[in-house]
Short mmCIF file of C-alpha atoms in Angstrom, two decimals:
data_model
loop_
_atom_site.label_atom_id
_atom_site.label_comp_id
_atom_site.label_asym_id
_atom_site.label_seq_id
_atom_site.Cartn_x
_atom_site.Cartn_y
_atom_site.Cartn_z
CA UNK A 1 106.60 117.96 145.39
CA UNK A 2 109.74 117.47 147.08
CA UNK A 3 109.64 120.00 149.09
CA UNK A 4 106.05 119.65 149.46
CA UNK A 5 107.47 115.93 151.29
CA UNK A 6 109.87 118.13 153.56
CA UNK A 7 106.89 119.51 154.80
CA UNK A 8 106.37 123.28 152.89
CA UNK A 9 103.09 123.00 151.90
CA UNK A 10 103.02 126.17 149.53
CA UNK A 11 104.80 124.30 147.00
CA UNK A 12 101.88 122.01 147.27
CA UNK A 13 99.97 124.50 146.44
CA UNK A 14 102.50 125.51 143.42
CA UNK A 15 102.05 121.76 141.84
CA UNK A 16 97.68 122.05 141.20
CA UNK A 17 98.22 125.33 140.27
CA UNK A 18 101.08 123.64 137.25
CA UNK A 19 99.08 120.55 137.13
CA UNK A 20 95.69 121.09 137.04
CA UNK A 21 93.92 122.07 134.12
CA UNK A 22 96.49 119.58 132.21
CA UNK A 23 95.30 116.66 134.64
CA UNK A 24 91.50 117.79 134.72
CA UNK A 25 91.44 117.68 130.82
CA UNK A 26 93.34 114.16 130.77
CA UNK A 27 90.55 112.89 133.12
CA UNK A 28 87.14 114.58 131.78
CA UNK A 29 88.30 113.21 128.51
CA UNK A 30 88.91 109.68 129.58
CA UNK A 31 85.80 109.95 131.67
CA UNK A 32 83.96 111.71 129.76
CA UNK A 33 81.90 113.32 132.48
CA UNK A 34 82.10 117.06 134.26
CA UNK A 35 81.06 115.83 138.23
CA UNK A 36 83.42 112.52 137.58
CA UNK A 37 86.09 113.70 136.46
CA UNK A 38 86.12 116.14 139.27
CA UNK A 39 85.37 113.53 142.18
CA UNK A 40 88.54 111.44 140.32
CA UNK A 41 91.21 114.83 139.96
CA UNK A 42 89.97 115.67 143.64
CA UNK A 43 90.62 111.86 144.73
CA UNK A 44 93.55 112.61 142.48
CA UNK A 45 94.83 115.46 144.74
CA UNK A 46 93.68 113.51 147.92
CA UNK A 47 96.26 110.16 147.21
CA UNK A 48 99.09 112.98 145.84
CA UNK A 49 98.91 114.24 149.39
CA UNK A 50 98.53 110.78 151.37
CA UNK A 51 101.51 109.43 149.00
CA UNK A 52 104.09 112.08 149.33
CA UNK A 53 105.65 110.21 152.37
CA UNK A 54 106.24 107.57 149.86
CA UNK A 55 107.31 109.95 147.24
CA UNK A 56 110.97 109.06 145.66
CA UNK A 57 112.94 111.26 142.69
CA UNK A 58 112.77 108.18 140.72
CA UNK A 59 110.38 109.38 137.30
CA UNK A 60 109.31 112.82 136.45
CA UNK A 61 106.72 114.45 138.86
CA UNK A 62 104.30 114.07 135.99
CA UNK A 63 104.76 110.80 135.65
CA UNK A 64 103.89 109.95 139.44
CA UNK A 65 100.98 112.24 138.73
CA UNK A 66 99.48 111.17 136.17
CA UNK A 67 100.48 107.22 137.27
CA UNK A 68 97.54 108.52 139.61
CA UNK A 69 94.87 109.69 138.08
CA UNK A 70 95.11 107.29 135.44
CA UNK A 71 94.20 104.00 138.47
CA UNK A 72 91.35 106.53 139.97
CA UNK A 73 90.06 106.54 135.71
CA UNK A 74 90.33 103.27 135.40
CA UNK A 75 88.25 102.48 138.97
CA UNK A 76 86.43 105.22 138.14
CA UNK A 77 85.35 103.30 134.95
CA UNK A 78 84.97 100.04 136.54
CA UNK A 79 82.91 101.37 139.39
CA UNK A 80 80.00 102.65 136.55
CA UNK A 81 77.98 100.09 134.77
CA UNK A 82 77.29 102.66 131.82
CA UNK A 83 79.33 104.93 129.49
CA UNK A 84 78.01 107.40 127.37
CA UNK A 85 80.15 107.61 124.76
CA UNK A 86 78.58 111.41 123.54
CA UNK A 87 78.70 113.12 127.14
CA UNK A 88 80.98 115.61 125.64
CA UNK A 89 78.66 116.78 123.31
CA UNK A 90 75.74 116.96 125.49
CA UNK A 91 75.18 120.47 126.39
CA UNK A 92 76.32 121.38 129.73
CA UNK A 93 72.32 122.95 130.70
CA UNK A 94 74.30 124.40 134.25
CA UNK A 95 73.88 128.12 133.28
CA UNK A 96 77.41 128.85 134.97
CA UNK A 97 79.08 131.60 133.25
CA UNK A 98 76.84 131.43 130.51
CA UNK A 99 77.51 128.49 129.47
CA UNK A 100 74.20 127.40 128.91
CA UNK A 101 73.45 125.01 125.83
CA UNK A 102 76.86 124.10 125.20
CA UNK A 103 78.48 121.09 124.65
CA UNK A 104 80.95 119.85 127.30
CA UNK A 105 83.88 119.40 124.91
CA UNK A 106 83.00 123.04 124.07
CA UNK A 107 83.55 124.45 127.39
CA UNK A 108 87.38 122.85 127.81
CA UNK A 109 90.23 125.41 128.20
CA UNK A 110 91.95 127.49 125.02
CA UNK A 111 95.45 126.71 124.96
CA UNK A 112 95.57 130.25 122.82
CA UNK A 113 95.36 129.29 119.51
CA UNK A 114 94.53 132.45 116.58
CA UNK A 115 91.39 132.41 115.59
CA UNK A 116 91.48 131.34 112.88
CA UNK A 117 93.01 127.84 114.37
CA UNK A 118 90.45 128.73 116.87
CA UNK A 119 86.80 128.90 114.61
CA UNK A 120 87.78 125.80 112.76
CA UNK A 121 88.59 123.88 115.81
CA UNK A 122 85.28 125.00 117.01
CA UNK A 123 83.50 123.62 114.72
CA UNK A 124 85.37 119.91 114.40
CA UNK A 125 86.09 119.60 118.09
CA UNK A 126 82.48 118.07 118.43
CA UNK A 127 84.56 115.65 115.35
CA UNK A 128 87.14 114.22 116.80
CA UNK A 129 85.86 113.82 120.64
CA UNK A 130 82.95 111.91 118.61
CA UNK A 131 85.85 109.61 116.89
CA UNK A 132 87.68 109.22 120.15
CA UNK A 133 84.86 107.95 122.25
CA UNK A 134 85.25 105.87 119.34
CA UNK A 135 88.13 104.48 120.39
CA UNK A 136 89.09 101.11 122.62
CA UNK A 137 89.85 102.63 126.37
CA UNK A 138 93.48 101.80 125.96
CA UNK A 139 94.02 103.76 122.36
CA UNK A 140 92.29 106.46 123.73
CA UNK A 141 94.31 106.71 126.68
CA UNK A 142 97.17 106.26 124.98
CA UNK A 143 96.70 109.36 122.76
CA UNK A 144 95.12 111.54 125.23
CA UNK A 145 98.04 111.13 127.01
CA UNK A 146 100.62 112.20 124.43
CA UNK A 147 98.57 114.29 122.05
CA UNK A 148 96.67 116.19 124.37
CA UNK A 149 99.15 116.02 127.79
CA UNK A 150 102.29 115.96 126.19
CA UNK A 151 103.65 112.93 127.50
CA UNK A 152 106.25 111.73 126.24
CA UNK A 153 106.42 107.18 125.01
CA UNK A 154 108.80 106.08 127.53
CA UNK A 155 106.56 107.94 130.20
CA UNK A 156 103.51 106.37 129.12
CA UNK A 157 104.56 103.22 129.50
CA UNK A 158 105.39 103.48 132.63
CA UNK A 159 101.43 105.28 133.74
CA UNK A 160 100.28 102.12 131.41
CA UNK A 161 102.47 99.04 132.75
CA UNK A 162 102.96 98.36 129.49
CA UNK A 163 106.14 97.81 127.29
CA UNK A 164 107.02 101.06 125.50
CA UNK A 165 106.77 100.03 121.95
CA UNK A 166 103.01 98.16 123.07
CA UNK A 167 102.15 101.92 124.26
CA UNK A 168 103.56 103.39 120.28
CA UNK A 169 101.96 100.14 118.58
CA UNK A 170 98.78 101.43 120.58
CA UNK A 171 99.41 105.37 119.16
CA UNK A 172 99.28 103.59 115.61
CA UNK A 173 96.09 101.70 116.07
CA UNK A 174 94.56 104.71 117.68
CA UNK A 175 95.52 107.52 115.02
CA UNK A 176 94.55 104.94 112.18
CA UNK A 177 91.20 104.92 113.85
CA UNK A 178 90.68 107.94 114.46
CA UNK A 179 91.63 109.21 110.63
CA UNK A 180 88.86 106.16 109.96
CA UNK A 181 86.27 107.58 111.82
CA UNK A 182 87.07 110.89 110.35
CA UNK A 183 86.97 110.17 107.25
CA UNK A 184 83.02 108.53 108.33
CA UNK A 185 82.43 111.93 109.36
CA UNK A 186 83.11 113.71 106.50
CA UNK A 187 86.63 115.31 108.10
CA UNK A 188 89.29 115.46 104.86
CA UNK A 189 92.19 113.17 104.35
CA UNK A 190 94.54 116.01 105.28
CA UNK A 191 92.86 117.53 108.36
CA UNK A 192 92.98 113.36 110.07
CA UNK A 193 97.20 113.45 108.98
CA UNK A 194 97.27 116.73 111.08
CA UNK A 195 98.34 115.18 114.59
CA UNK A 196 98.47 118.61 115.14
CA UNK A 197 95.14 119.31 114.49
CA UNK A 198 93.60 116.14 115.53
CA UNK A 199 94.75 116.75 119.00
CA UNK A 200 94.37 120.85 118.77
#
């Protein structure tokens, strides 16, 4: 980012290549809408470009980037008069790349898990997405930043603008809520206790 700030356009390409997918996945899970997520992602990168001159390396670049993305997600949610909690389970129906009829949640990039784990997660993903959608927004965003994007609690506190202890409490409540909702959906306690599986 400092190289881009100094005028190196190729540095911006590297930033986008490195962070595009995880930031998009965070935005997609936050908004639950592919078209909105793509718009918010574009706005995020535009804001990075426009704010480059003011950027200072006080915190990690990822903290700054996710703060921008999160704030734009919140703004986007406020502008929408409706929310579709099950949209990640809805068929994409766009026909692009043979994805016709596949759930949006299933079209997210795979992280290279083993075939057995991949099959297990493919079966569970709709249930996990439904459980995630049932969480209050402040708990869901902490869970997504921590488990899907790998952001540390301290950085999440900076991104969300709340104390670190509040972030940890929200994470605890999110995990409890997910365990409860997954149990209601027929997922056994062992799975619900495995944070890696929930996040997988």
